[in-house]
Each structure stands twice: as C-alpha cells, then as structure tokens.
Short mmCIF file of C-alpha atoms in Angstrom, two decimals:
data_model
loop_
_atom_site.label_atom_id
_atom_site.label_comp_id
_atom_site.label_asym_id
_atom_site.label_seq_id
_atom_site.Cartn_x
_atom_site.Cartn_y
_atom_site.Cartn_z
CA UNK A 148 268.00 123.07 126.51
CA UNK A 149 269.64 120.93 123.94
CA UNK A 150 272.52 122.06 121.74
CA UNK A 151 271.64 124.38 118.91
CA UNK A 152 270.86 122.54 115.75
CA UNK A 153 273.04 123.27 112.83
CA UNK A 154 271.15 123.43 109.57
CA UNK A 155 273.21 122.71 106.46
CA UNK A 156 272.51 124.98 103.55
CA UNK A 157 272.74 123.20 100.21
CA UNK A 158 274.72 125.22 97.64
CA UNK A 159 272.75 126.24 94.56
CA UNK A 160 273.07 123.54 91.94
CA UNK A 161 274.88 124.39 88.75
CA UNK A 162 271.78 123.71 86.75
CA UNK A 163 269.67 126.14 88.85
CA UNK A 164 272.25 128.88 88.46
CA UNK A 165 272.24 128.42 84.68
CA UNK A 166 268.53 128.36 84.58
CA UNK A 167 268.31 131.63 86.66
CA UNK A 168 270.87 133.21 84.30
CA UNK A 169 268.82 132.12 81.20
CA UNK A 170 265.64 133.45 82.75
CA UNK A 171 267.34 136.79 83.38
CA UNK A 172 268.60 136.95 79.80
CA UNK A 173 265.11 136.03 78.48
CA UNK A 174 263.54 138.72 80.74
CA UNK A 175 265.96 141.34 79.31
CA UNK A 176 265.19 140.29 75.72
CA UNK A 177 261.45 140.62 76.37
CA UNK A 178 261.96 144.00 77.94
CA UNK A 179 263.96 145.12 74.88
CA UNK A 180 261.21 143.74 72.50
CA UNK A 181 258.55 145.60 74.58
CA UNK A 182 260.59 148.87 74.44
CA UNK A 183 261.03 148.49 70.72
CA UNK A 184 257.42 147.75 69.94
CA UNK A 185 256.24 150.55 72.34
CA UNK A 186 258.49 153.16 70.71
CA UNK A 187 257.70 151.99 67.16
CA UNK A 188 253.93 152.01 67.47
CA UNK A 189 253.61 155.20 69.55
CA UNK A 190 256.02 157.28 67.55
CA UNK A 191 254.89 156.06 64.16
CA UNK A 192 251.43 157.46 64.93
CA UNK A 193 253.14 160.48 66.67
CA UNK A 194 255.02 161.22 63.43
CA UNK A 195 251.87 161.15 61.31
CA UNK A 196 250.12 163.51 63.73
CA UNK A 197 253.17 165.84 63.89
CA UNK A 198 253.21 166.24 60.12
CA UNK A 199 249.49 166.65 59.93
CA UNK A 200 249.58 169.43 62.63
CA UNK A 201 252.67 171.35 61.55
CA UNK A 202 252.27 171.18 57.77
CA UNK A 203 248.48 171.31 57.49
CA UNK A 204 246.47 174.28 56.22
CA UNK A 205 243.51 175.47 58.29
CA UNK A 206 240.34 177.40 57.42
CA UNK A 207 239.31 179.35 54.35
CA UNK A 208 242.45 181.50 54.57
CA UNK A 209 244.70 178.34 54.62
CA UNK A 210 246.52 179.33 57.82
CA UNK A 211 249.60 177.50 58.77
CA UNK A 212 250.42 176.25 62.31
CA UNK A 213 253.46 178.22 63.50
CA UNK A 214 253.31 177.64 67.35
CA UNK A 215 256.05 175.06 67.73
CA UNK A 216 256.94 176.17 71.34
CA UNK A 217 253.35 176.11 72.53
CA UNK A 218 252.88 172.64 71.03
CA UNK A 219 255.94 171.35 72.93
CA UNK A 220 254.73 173.21 76.07
CA UNK A 221 251.35 171.24 76.01
CA UNK A 222 253.30 168.02 75.19
CA UNK A 223 255.58 168.45 78.22
CA UNK A 224 252.75 169.09 80.59
CA UNK A 225 250.92 165.92 79.53
CA UNK A 226 254.16 163.93 79.64
CA UNK A 227 254.72 165.14 83.20
CA UNK A 228 251.16 164.27 84.28
CA UNK A 229 251.34 160.92 82.66
CA UNK A 230 254.71 159.95 84.35
CA UNK A 231 253.39 161.26 87.75
CA UNK A 232 250.33 158.98 87.46
CA UNK A 233 252.55 155.94 86.55
CA UNK A 234 254.81 156.59 89.58
CA UNK A 235 251.85 156.88 91.94
CA UNK A 236 250.04 153.81 90.61
CA UNK A 237 252.76 151.38 89.82
CA UNK A 238 255.99 152.35 91.75
CA UNK A 239 257.03 152.27 95.34
CA UNK A 240 258.16 155.57 96.90
CA UNK A 241 261.94 155.95 96.77
CA UNK A 242 264.34 158.77 97.83
CA UNK A 243 265.35 161.19 95.04
CA UNK A 244 269.14 161.15 94.67
CA UNK A 245 269.56 162.89 91.36
CA UNK A 246 270.59 166.58 91.74
CA UNK A 247 267.88 169.03 90.57
CA UNK A 248 270.50 171.08 88.57
CA UNK A 249 271.20 167.93 86.51
CA UNK A 250 267.49 167.65 85.66
CA UNK A 251 267.41 171.32 84.76
CA UNK A 252 270.41 171.10 82.52
CA UNK A 253 269.09 167.98 80.82
CA UNK A 254 265.64 169.55 80.37
CA UNK A 255 267.11 172.58 78.59
CA UNK A 256 268.91 170.42 76.01
CA UNK A 257 265.87 168.12 75.66
CA UNK A 258 263.61 171.11 75.17
CA UNK A 259 265.81 172.82 72.67
CA UNK A 260 266.02 169.61 70.63
CA UNK A 261 262.25 169.18 70.48
CA UNK A 262 261.48 172.89 69.62
CA UNK A 263 264.21 172.99 66.96
CA UNK A 264 262.93 169.70 65.43
CA UNK A 265 259.31 170.90 65.24
CA UNK A 266 260.39 174.34 63.94
CA UNK A 267 262.38 172.68 61.17
CA UNK A 268 259.18 171.31 59.67
CA UNK A 269 258.25 174.88 58.60
CA UNK A 270 261.25 174.86 56.23
CA UNK A 271 261.80 171.25 55.19
CA UNK A 272 259.52 168.38 54.39
CA UNK A 273 258.91 165.52 56.80
CA UNK A 274 261.14 162.86 55.29
CA UNK A 275 264.11 165.35 55.52
CA UNK A 276 263.28 166.05 59.12
CA UNK A 277 262.97 162.36 59.97
CA UNK A 278 266.25 161.38 58.21
CA UNK A 279 268.05 164.27 59.82
CA UNK A 280 266.93 163.09 63.22
CA UNK A 281 267.96 159.59 62.40
CA UNK A 282 271.59 160.83 62.77
CA UNK A 283 271.08 161.02 66.50
CA UNK A 284 273.69 158.19 67.19
CA UNK A 285 276.38 160.49 65.74
CA UNK A 286 276.23 163.26 68.39
CA UNK A 287 275.48 160.71 71.12
CA UNK A 288 278.67 158.89 70.29
CA UNK A 289 280.80 162.04 69.60
CA UNK A 290 279.71 163.70 72.90
CA UNK A 291 280.09 160.41 74.70
CA UNK A 292 283.74 160.35 73.59
CA UNK A 293 284.46 164.03 74.32
CA UNK A 294 282.50 164.44 77.57
CA UNK A 295 281.88 160.94 78.85
CA UNK A 296 285.41 159.76 78.00
CA UNK A 297 283.96 156.56 76.39
CA UNK A 298 285.62 154.44 73.72
CA UNK A 299 284.07 152.63 70.81
CA UNK A 300 285.41 149.93 68.45
CA UNK A 301 286.49 150.74 64.91
CA UNK A 302 283.31 149.06 63.46
CA UNK A 303 281.14 151.56 65.20
CA UNK A 304 282.97 154.50 63.62
CA UNK A 305 282.56 152.81 60.26
CA UNK A 306 278.74 152.53 60.88
CA UNK A 307 278.63 156.21 61.68
CA UNK A 308 280.56 156.99 58.44
CA UNK A 309 277.91 154.99 56.49
CA UNK A 310 275.16 157.03 58.17
CA UNK A 311 276.94 160.30 57.22
CA UNK A 312 277.35 159.07 53.63
CA UNK A 313 273.67 158.21 53.49
CA UNK A 314 272.65 161.68 54.80
CA UNK A 315 274.96 163.28 52.24
CA UNK A 316 273.29 161.37 49.39
CA UNK A 317 269.81 162.29 50.73
CA UNK A 318 270.67 165.96 51.01
CA UNK A 319 272.08 166.10 47.48
CA UNK A 320 268.87 167.34 45.85
CA UNK A 321 269.25 170.93 44.72
CA UNK A 322 266.25 170.77 42.34
CA UNK A 323 264.08 168.19 44.11
CA UNK A 324 261.36 168.61 46.69
CA UNK A 325 258.33 170.72 47.35
CA UNK A 326 258.34 174.47 47.07
CA UNK A 327 261.13 176.81 48.08
CA UNK A 328 262.03 174.87 51.22
CA UNK A 329 263.92 172.31 49.25
CA UNK A 330 265.49 174.56 46.50
CA UNK A 331 268.71 174.51 48.50
CA UNK A 332 271.14 171.94 49.80
CA UNK A 333 271.57 173.25 53.33
CA UNK A 334 269.35 176.07 54.66
CA UNK A 335 267.68 177.29 57.88
CA UNK A 336 265.55 174.11 58.30
CA UNK A 337 268.64 171.89 58.05
CA UNK A 338 270.47 174.17 60.48
CA UNK A 339 267.64 173.70 62.99
CA UNK A 340 267.96 169.96 62.54
CA UNK A 341 271.69 170.21 63.24
CA UNK A 342 271.04 172.21 66.40
CA UNK A 343 268.46 169.52 67.42
CA UNK A 344 270.92 166.73 66.87
CA UNK A 345 273.61 168.47 68.99
CA UNK A 346 271.17 169.00 71.80
CA UNK A 347 270.04 165.39 71.50
CA UNK A 348 273.64 164.39 72.08
CA UNK A 349 274.02 166.51 75.12
CA UNK A 350 270.70 165.09 76.52
CA UNK A 351 272.03 161.48 75.96
CA UNK A 352 275.25 162.36 77.84
CA UNK A 353 273.27 163.79 80.76
CA UNK A 354 270.89 160.84 80.95
CA UNK A 355 273.73 158.41 80.82
CA UNK A 356 275.32 160.24 83.72
CA UNK A 357 272.10 160.02 85.71
CA UNK A 358 271.70 156.30 85.02
CA UNK A 359 275.35 155.50 85.91
CA UNK A 360 275.86 157.68 88.99
CA UNK A 361 272.35 158.04 90.56
CA UNK A 362 270.47 155.00 89.20
CA UNK A 363 267.68 157.33 88.21
CA UNK A 364 264.40 155.51 87.45
CA UNK A 365 262.87 155.87 83.96
CA UNK A 366 259.57 157.47 85.13
CA UNK A 367 261.27 159.64 87.69
CA UNK A 368 263.66 160.85 84.90
CA UNK A 369 260.69 161.48 82.61
CA UNK A 370 258.74 163.42 85.28
CA UNK A 371 261.48 165.68 86.40
CA UNK A 372 262.76 166.53 82.91
CA UNK A 373 259.28 167.34 81.64
CA UNK A 374 258.44 169.43 84.84
CA UNK A 375 261.61 171.48 84.28
CA UNK A 376 260.90 171.73 80.55
CA UNK A 377 257.34 172.93 81.27
CA UNK A 378 258.63 175.54 83.64
CA UNK A 379 261.19 176.90 81.26
CA UNK A 380 258.92 176.77 78.19
CA UNK A 381 255.92 178.12 80.12
CA UNK A 382 257.94 181.31 80.98
CA UNK A 383 258.87 181.62 77.26
CA UNK A 384 255.52 181.19 75.69
CA UNK A 385 253.65 183.24 78.28
CA UNK A 386 256.26 185.97 78.32
CA UNK A 387 256.29 186.35 74.52
CA UNK A 388 252.51 186.01 74.22
CA UNK A 389 252.68 183.08 71.86
CA UNK A 390 250.51 180.90 74.06
CA UNK A 391 247.63 183.32 73.80
CA UNK A 392 248.03 183.35 69.98
CA UNK A 393 248.11 179.51 70.11
CA UNK A 394 244.80 179.52 72.05
CA UNK A 395 243.18 181.85 69.60
CA UNK A 396 244.31 179.64 66.72
CA UNK A 397 242.77 176.55 68.33
CA UNK A 398 239.57 178.44 68.92
CA UNK A 399 239.39 179.37 65.30
CA UNK A 400 240.23 175.90 64.17
CA UNK A 401 238.84 173.60 66.89
CA UNK A 402 239.48 170.50 64.73
CA UNK A 403 243.11 170.65 65.55
CA UNK A 404 242.51 170.16 69.25
CA UNK A 405 241.97 166.38 69.05
CA UNK A 406 245.14 165.99 66.95
CA UNK A 407 247.06 167.96 69.57
CA UNK A 408 245.63 165.78 72.35
CA UNK A 409 246.44 162.54 70.48
CA UNK A 410 249.89 163.92 69.63
CA UNK A 411 250.61 164.61 73.29
CA UNK A 412 249.21 161.28 74.51
CA UNK A 413 251.27 159.19 71.95
CA UNK A 414 254.32 161.33 73.01
CA UNK A 415 253.69 160.55 76.67
CA UNK A 416 253.29 156.82 76.15
CA UNK A 417 256.10 156.65 73.64
CA UNK A 418 258.36 158.69 75.96
CA UNK A 419 257.79 156.29 78.85
CA UNK A 420 259.16 153.54 76.61
CA UNK A 421 262.05 155.85 75.63
CA UNK A 422 263.02 156.53 79.24
CA UNK A 423 262.64 152.86 80.06
CA UNK A 424 265.08 152.04 77.26
CA UNK A 425 267.55 154.70 78.39
CA UNK A 426 267.54 153.40 81.98
CA UNK A 427 267.87 149.67 81.16
CA UNK A 428 269.86 149.76 77.89
CA UNK A 429 271.49 153.15 77.65
CA UNK A 430 270.96 156.20 75.40
CA UNK A 431 272.89 154.79 72.41
CA UNK A 432 270.58 151.67 72.28
CA UNK A 433 267.64 154.02 72.64
CA UNK A 434 268.82 156.14 69.66
CA UNK A 435 269.21 153.04 67.52
CA UNK A 436 265.61 151.93 68.41
CA UNK A 437 264.08 155.29 67.65
CA UNK A 438 265.87 155.76 64.40
CA UNK A 439 264.95 152.26 63.19
CA UNK A 440 261.23 153.08 63.32
CA UNK A 441 261.90 156.38 61.42
CA UNK A 442 262.51 154.40 58.19
CA UNK A 443 258.91 153.22 58.35
CA UNK A 444 257.83 156.74 59.25
CA UNK A 445 259.38 157.95 56.08
CA UNK A 446 257.52 155.35 54.12
CA UNK A 447 254.27 156.34 55.89
CA UNK A 448 254.91 160.05 55.06
CA UNK A 449 255.54 159.20 51.35
CA UNK A 450 252.42 157.00 51.12
CA UNK A 451 250.05 159.07 53.29
CA UNK A 452 251.07 162.72 52.55
CA UNK A 453 252.63 162.19 49.12
CA UNK A 454 256.07 163.63 49.92
CA UNK A 455 258.22 162.80 46.89
CA UNK A 456 261.56 160.91 47.33
CA UNK A 457 264.06 160.69 44.52
CA UNK A 458 266.09 157.57 43.80
CA UNK A 459 269.21 159.24 45.21
CA UNK A 460 267.35 160.00 48.48
CA UNK A 461 266.09 156.40 48.66
CA UNK A 462 269.73 155.22 48.26
CA UNK A 463 270.78 157.60 51.03
CA UNK A 464 267.99 156.31 53.23
CA UNK A 465 269.06 152.73 52.78
CA UNK A 466 272.66 153.65 53.62
CA UNK A 467 271.51 155.37 56.81
CA UNK A 468 269.49 152.50 58.05
CA UNK A 469 272.13 149.95 56.90
CA UNK A 470 274.56 151.82 59.13
CA UNK A 471 272.04 151.78 61.99
CA UNK A 472 271.44 148.06 61.52
CA UNK A 473 275.10 147.21 61.62
CA UNK A 474 275.53 149.47 64.61
CA UNK A 475 272.83 147.52 66.42
CA UNK A 476 274.63 144.23 65.57
CA UNK A 477 277.81 145.38 67.24
CA UNK A 478 276.02 146.95 70.25
CA UNK A 479 276.91 144.27 72.74
CA UNK A 480 280.60 144.43 71.91
CA UNK A 481 280.48 148.15 72.24
CA UNK A 482 278.91 147.93 75.65
CA UNK A 483 281.75 145.59 76.87
CA UNK A 484 284.51 147.94 75.62
CA UNK A 485 282.83 150.94 77.29
CA UNK A 486 282.56 149.10 80.55
CA UNK A 487 286.16 147.99 80.40
CA UNK A 488 287.52 151.44 79.93
#
C-alpha cells in the first residue's frame, strides 16, 4: 500500500464568502417581505370580516352578535388544525424542547388579548379598536424592559412618545362618533383595549423567551399556543353555556357561518405569518408589521362601513403611524443594542 494521499483543501475565496453573505441577506429580506405581505393581506380581510360579524345586525329583530369568546374558540381550533397540517406536510419531526407550562402561560395572555379586543367592539367603533391595538409596541417594549431586561435607544422612546401623542389626539372626541359608545373619552371599551394591549405585551415577552432559549419553531409555537387556548376557552364557553347560545344564534342566522369560517381561515393563514415573523425577526418587528397594515384597515373601515373620522382623529392616526414608521427605521440599531446588553 502506498502512502496516504494528502488532499489540500482550498480556503473559501473572499468573493465567495461575500456572495454567500449577500445571498443570506437577500433571503432574509425576501422572508421579511413575504411576512409583511402575508400579514397585510390576510389581516386586512380579517379586519373587514371581524367588523362585519361583531357589529352587524341579524334577522328581523336586528340581533347583535355577542359571543366573542365562542368566536375566538372556533378561531383557535381552526388555527391549531391549520398549524398541525403545515407541520405534518412541510416540516421534519423535531424534539419538543419548550416547556408546556410556558405554552400554557403564553396562551392565557394571548387568549385574553383576543377576547378583550373582540369584546371591545361592542362598545367602541372599529377605527378606535384598530388604533388602540396599534399601540402594541408600547407594552411589548415596556414589558421587555421590565421583565426581559432589554435596553432600547433614546430614538425608540421618542417614537413611542409620538405614538402616545397620536392616540391622545385620536381619543379626544367627547362629542364625536356613533351612538353612546363614543360619548365618552375613556370608557369600558377603551379599558378592554388597554387590557388587551397589556396582555399582548406579556405574550410578546413569552414568545421572545421561547425563541431565545428554546429555538421554538413558528408553526410549533402556533400549534401549542392555540391548543392550550382551545382547551382553556372550551372549558369556559361550555361551562357557562355560551357555546350553545352561539350555536343557536348561527342556526337562526345561517348567513353568518361563512363569515365565521372565512374569518377563522384568514386568521389561521395570517397567524402562520405572524409566528414566522416572531421566530425570525422577533415580537417587536412583528408588532410593527401588524400595526402598519392597521392604518389601511382604518381606511377600509371608513370607506366600507362609513365609520366617521374627525380631522383631529386623522391627525392622531398620522402621528401614530409616523411613530411606527420611524420605529421601523431604527429597528436594526435597536436589535444590536439589545444583543449587546
């Protein structure tokens, strides 16, 4: 036998390394664009369906839809089924490392945020609900600082201040709006939105913890959170009897069934993009994307459903989305500072 041959391995050329890095950056940009478009399209239609379901009048007696928890229950079940199918069809089996208790805690805050948000529509008009939910980066950032021990640059705090100013201008409407729901500055509907925002912040902190410590996949996160949410909410709606009243309502007004089905499907598809964004870009980037599309949802609500918006409210809306846009511009700098500390 002859001596073993030594094969020289050529080091990767600098040009190839640069090309590989550029391809990776391009891939991340395409992923971010796909997440943005997916969230935008799905949730724009989702918002239209949500307002149509929750603020519509049904039958000769002009009944209102008051089954917010049952609507979210159906939504969570379809979300869970959708994510399970995606995992089985497109993903390789991988061991589950995320603790179940963390999924359970995250699902409770996620569930509370959705129920509070849907319930708020019984007391405020849709543009108010949308703009209120647009403040989601505020609790995400505050709770990230208090619980996650993160640090943000001064520019980000200024962006949040701009958002708060915009919301204050929007809410300053003591004699504007539709009906009694808007004859106040801050009532029960706005309180529900505040609860929803706080729970959104807690959900963002929990999701960030999963992503950082357990590398939880987007569809795995979506599946487990919705399974736990379905369990918790199922006990609630069945125990109180609301679900049977919900079924009776859909039997009396069968036309609402296709809206609920489309609402749940757009939620499932949109949520898959949401969780993809959370896993790859973090909850703060996700909140910026979701709130950007809400400006156009407000326009859609005004044009389609005729919800009036005063000049003060439009000014407040512009301030909110200006703050969100500036926040998005400084997103990369924020990420570096968070990583450093």
